[in-house]
Short mmCIF file of C-alpha atoms and ligand atoms in Angstrom, two decimals:
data_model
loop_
_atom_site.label_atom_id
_atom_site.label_comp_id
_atom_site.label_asym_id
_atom_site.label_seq_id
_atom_site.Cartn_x
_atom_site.Cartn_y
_atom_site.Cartn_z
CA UNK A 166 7.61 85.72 136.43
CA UNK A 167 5.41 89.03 135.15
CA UNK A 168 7.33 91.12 137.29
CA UNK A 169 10.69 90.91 139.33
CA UNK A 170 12.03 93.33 141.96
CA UNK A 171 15.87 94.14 141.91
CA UNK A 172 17.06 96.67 144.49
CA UNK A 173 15.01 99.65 144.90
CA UNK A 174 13.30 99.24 141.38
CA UNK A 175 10.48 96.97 139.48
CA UNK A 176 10.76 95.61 135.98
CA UNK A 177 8.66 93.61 134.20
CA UNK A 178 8.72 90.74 131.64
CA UNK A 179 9.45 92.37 127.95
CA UNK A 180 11.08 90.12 125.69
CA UNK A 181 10.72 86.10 125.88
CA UNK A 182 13.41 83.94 126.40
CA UNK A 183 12.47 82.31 123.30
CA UNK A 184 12.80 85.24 120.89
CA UNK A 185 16.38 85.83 122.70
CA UNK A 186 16.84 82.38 121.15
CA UNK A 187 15.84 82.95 117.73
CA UNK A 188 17.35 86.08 117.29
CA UNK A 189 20.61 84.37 118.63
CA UNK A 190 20.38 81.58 116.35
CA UNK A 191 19.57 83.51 113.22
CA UNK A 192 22.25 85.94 114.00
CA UNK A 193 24.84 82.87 114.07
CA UNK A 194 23.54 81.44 110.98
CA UNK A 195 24.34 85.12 109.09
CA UNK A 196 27.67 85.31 110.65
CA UNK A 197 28.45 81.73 109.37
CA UNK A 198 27.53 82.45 105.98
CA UNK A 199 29.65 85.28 105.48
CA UNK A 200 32.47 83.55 107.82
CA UNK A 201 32.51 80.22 107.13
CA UNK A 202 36.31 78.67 106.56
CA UNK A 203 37.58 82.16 107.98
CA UNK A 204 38.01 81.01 111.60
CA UNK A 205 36.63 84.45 113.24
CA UNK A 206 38.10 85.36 116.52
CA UNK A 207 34.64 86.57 118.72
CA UNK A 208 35.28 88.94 121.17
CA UNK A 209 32.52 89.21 124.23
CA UNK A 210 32.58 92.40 125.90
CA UNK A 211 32.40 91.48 129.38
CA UNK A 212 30.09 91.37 131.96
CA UNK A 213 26.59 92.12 129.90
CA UNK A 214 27.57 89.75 126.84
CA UNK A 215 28.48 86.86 128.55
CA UNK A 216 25.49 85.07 128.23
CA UNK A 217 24.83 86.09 124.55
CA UNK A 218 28.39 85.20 123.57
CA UNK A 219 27.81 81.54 125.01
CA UNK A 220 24.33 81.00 123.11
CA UNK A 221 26.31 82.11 119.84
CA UNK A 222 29.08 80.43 120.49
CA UNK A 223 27.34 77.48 120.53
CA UNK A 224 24.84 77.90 117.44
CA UNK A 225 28.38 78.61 115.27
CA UNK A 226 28.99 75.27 113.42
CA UNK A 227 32.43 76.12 111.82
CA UNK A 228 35.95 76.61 113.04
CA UNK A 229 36.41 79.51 115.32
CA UNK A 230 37.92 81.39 118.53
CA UNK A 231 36.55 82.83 121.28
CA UNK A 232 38.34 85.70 123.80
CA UNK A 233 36.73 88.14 126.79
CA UNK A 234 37.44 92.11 127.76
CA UNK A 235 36.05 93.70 129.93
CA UNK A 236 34.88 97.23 130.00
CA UNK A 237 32.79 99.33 132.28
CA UNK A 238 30.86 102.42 131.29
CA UNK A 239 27.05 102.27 133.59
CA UNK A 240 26.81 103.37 137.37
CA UNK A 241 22.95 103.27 138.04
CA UNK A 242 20.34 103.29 134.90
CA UNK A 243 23.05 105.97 132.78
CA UNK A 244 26.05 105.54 130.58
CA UNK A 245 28.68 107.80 132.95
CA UNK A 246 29.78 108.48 129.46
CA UNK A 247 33.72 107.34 130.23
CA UNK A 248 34.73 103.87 129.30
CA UNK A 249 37.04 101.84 131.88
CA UNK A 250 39.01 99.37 130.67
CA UNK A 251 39.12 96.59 133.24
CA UNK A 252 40.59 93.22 131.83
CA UNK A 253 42.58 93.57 128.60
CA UNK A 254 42.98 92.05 125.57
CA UNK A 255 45.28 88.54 126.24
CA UNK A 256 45.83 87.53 122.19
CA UNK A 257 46.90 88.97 119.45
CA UNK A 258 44.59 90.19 117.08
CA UNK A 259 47.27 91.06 114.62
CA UNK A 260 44.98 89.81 111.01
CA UNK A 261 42.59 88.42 112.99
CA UNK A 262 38.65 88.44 111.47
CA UNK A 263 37.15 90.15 114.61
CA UNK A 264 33.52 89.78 115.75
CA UNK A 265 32.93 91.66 118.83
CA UNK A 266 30.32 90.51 120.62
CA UNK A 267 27.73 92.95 122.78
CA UNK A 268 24.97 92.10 124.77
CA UNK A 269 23.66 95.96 123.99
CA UNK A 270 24.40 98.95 121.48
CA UNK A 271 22.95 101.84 123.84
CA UNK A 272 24.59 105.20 123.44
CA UNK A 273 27.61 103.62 121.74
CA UNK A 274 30.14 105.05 123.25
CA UNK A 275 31.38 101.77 124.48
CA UNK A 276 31.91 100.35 121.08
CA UNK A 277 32.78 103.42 119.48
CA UNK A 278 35.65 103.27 122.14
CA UNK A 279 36.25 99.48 121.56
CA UNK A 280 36.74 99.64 118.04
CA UNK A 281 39.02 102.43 117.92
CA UNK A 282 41.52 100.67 120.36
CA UNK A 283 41.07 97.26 118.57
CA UNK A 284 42.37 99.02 115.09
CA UNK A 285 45.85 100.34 117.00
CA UNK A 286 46.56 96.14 116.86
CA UNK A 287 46.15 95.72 112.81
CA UNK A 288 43.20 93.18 112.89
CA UNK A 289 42.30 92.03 109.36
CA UNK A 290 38.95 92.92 109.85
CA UNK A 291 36.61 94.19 112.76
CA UNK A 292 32.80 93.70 112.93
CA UNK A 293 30.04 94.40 115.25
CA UNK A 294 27.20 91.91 116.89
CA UNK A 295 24.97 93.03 119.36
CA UNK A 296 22.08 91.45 120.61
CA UNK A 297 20.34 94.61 120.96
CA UNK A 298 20.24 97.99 119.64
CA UNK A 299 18.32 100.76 120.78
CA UNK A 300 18.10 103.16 117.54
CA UNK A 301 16.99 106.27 119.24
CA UNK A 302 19.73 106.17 121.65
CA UNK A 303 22.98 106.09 119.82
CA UNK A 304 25.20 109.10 119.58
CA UNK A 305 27.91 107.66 117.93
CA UNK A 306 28.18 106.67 114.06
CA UNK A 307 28.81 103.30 115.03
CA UNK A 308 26.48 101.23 112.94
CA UNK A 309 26.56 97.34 113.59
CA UNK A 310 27.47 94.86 111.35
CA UNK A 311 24.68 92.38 113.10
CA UNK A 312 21.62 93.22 115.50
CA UNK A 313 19.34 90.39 116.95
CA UNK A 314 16.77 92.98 118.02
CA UNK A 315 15.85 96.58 117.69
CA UNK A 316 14.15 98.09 120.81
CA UNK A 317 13.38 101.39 122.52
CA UNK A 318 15.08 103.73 124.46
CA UNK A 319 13.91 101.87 127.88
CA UNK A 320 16.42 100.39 130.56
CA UNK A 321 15.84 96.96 130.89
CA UNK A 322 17.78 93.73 132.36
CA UNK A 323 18.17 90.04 132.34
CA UNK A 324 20.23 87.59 129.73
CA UNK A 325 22.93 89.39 130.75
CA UNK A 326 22.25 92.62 131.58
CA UNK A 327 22.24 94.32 134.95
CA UNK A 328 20.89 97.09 137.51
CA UNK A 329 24.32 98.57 139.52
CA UNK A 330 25.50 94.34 139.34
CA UNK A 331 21.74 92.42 139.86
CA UNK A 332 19.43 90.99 137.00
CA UNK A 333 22.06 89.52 134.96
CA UNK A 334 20.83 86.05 135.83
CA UNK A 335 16.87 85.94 134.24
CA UNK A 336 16.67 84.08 130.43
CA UNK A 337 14.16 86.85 129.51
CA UNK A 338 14.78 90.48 129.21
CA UNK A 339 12.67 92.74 131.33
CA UNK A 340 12.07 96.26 130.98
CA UNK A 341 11.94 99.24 134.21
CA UNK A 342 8.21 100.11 135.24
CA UNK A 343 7.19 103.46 134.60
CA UNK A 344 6.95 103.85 138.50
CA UNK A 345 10.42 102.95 139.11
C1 LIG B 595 26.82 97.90 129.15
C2 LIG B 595 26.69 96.93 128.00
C3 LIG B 595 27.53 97.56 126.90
C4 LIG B 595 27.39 99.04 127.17
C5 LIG B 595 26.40 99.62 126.20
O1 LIG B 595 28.00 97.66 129.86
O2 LIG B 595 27.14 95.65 128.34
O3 LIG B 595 28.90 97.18 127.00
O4 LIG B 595 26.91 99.18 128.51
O5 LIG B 595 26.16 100.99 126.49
P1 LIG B 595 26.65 102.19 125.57
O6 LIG B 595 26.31 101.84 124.16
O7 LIG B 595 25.85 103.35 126.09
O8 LIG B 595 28.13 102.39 125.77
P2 LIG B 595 28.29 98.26 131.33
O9 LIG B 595 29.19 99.42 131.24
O10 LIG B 595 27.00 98.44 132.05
O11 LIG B 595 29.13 97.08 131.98
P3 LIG B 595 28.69 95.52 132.12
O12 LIG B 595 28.79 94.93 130.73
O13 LIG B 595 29.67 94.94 133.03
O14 LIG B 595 27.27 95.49 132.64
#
């Protein structure tokens, strides 16, 4: 599908499921290299990374540990700027190699957030993969540790990703009309 309709707004077709999968893939195979034998604990941020997480997940050939949050930051196409915690951590992460997983690094303020709570519990180490980043958007200094794509300041769904709860369920990624 060119173009899909969710709510009151059009999007249309932007980035192939199959460059999702590469990008996924070749962001694995990084991770393993500097990772393998150190049994990582990943951490997918909940709802938008779910789908990305899995795809890793599976790519990563070596030893390692999955767990889910869940935070909440979007009402509508903005970032509301305040980020709700709404299932917790359920391990300890006490010297843990952490790998938090995100479907997308928009304004940042969700991972900035993230990260800062996640040090309070002593990890051994805490890194960054997102999917996506969108350069001209971020307002934090957060800089990830691994990106699978680089893309512009549009709002966009699918793999993942939603409009106010709809959209998460299309492989590809599709970007808002200029109508909408
Ligand atoms: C989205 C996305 C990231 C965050 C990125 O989550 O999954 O967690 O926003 O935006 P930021 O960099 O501007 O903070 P959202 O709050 O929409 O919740 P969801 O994952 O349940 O869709």
């Amino acid at each position: 599908m060119a173009r899909i309709r969710i709510l009151d707004k059009e999007f249309d077709k932007n980035i192939p499921y199959e460059r999702i999968e590469a990008a996924v893939r070749d962001m694995s195979a990084r991770i393993y290299d500097d990772y393998q034998g150190r049994q990582p604990l990943f951490l997918c941020v909940l709802n938008g990374a779910f789908m990305f997480a899995a795809d890793l997940f599976k790519h990563y050939p070596d030893p390692c540990e999955i767990s889910f949050i869940k935070l909440s930051s979007y009402r509508d196409t903005q970032s509301t700027g305040e980020v709700k915690t709404l299932i917790g951590l359920d391990k300890d992460i006490g010297g843990r190699e952490v790998i938090i997983l995100e479907d997308i690094v928009d304004t940042g303020i969700t991972v900035a957030h993230l990260v800062e709570d996640l040090t309070r519990y002593q990890p051994a180490s805490i890194r960054l993969a997102t999917l996506l980043l969108k350069p001209d958007a971020v307002q934090t200094d957060v800089k990830p540790d691994y990106v699978g794509l680089e893309i512009p300041n549009d709002f966009i769904v699918g793999y993942g990703l939603d409009y106010n709860g709809f959209g998460r369920n299309y492989k590809d990624i599709y970007k808002i009309t200029d109508q909408s």
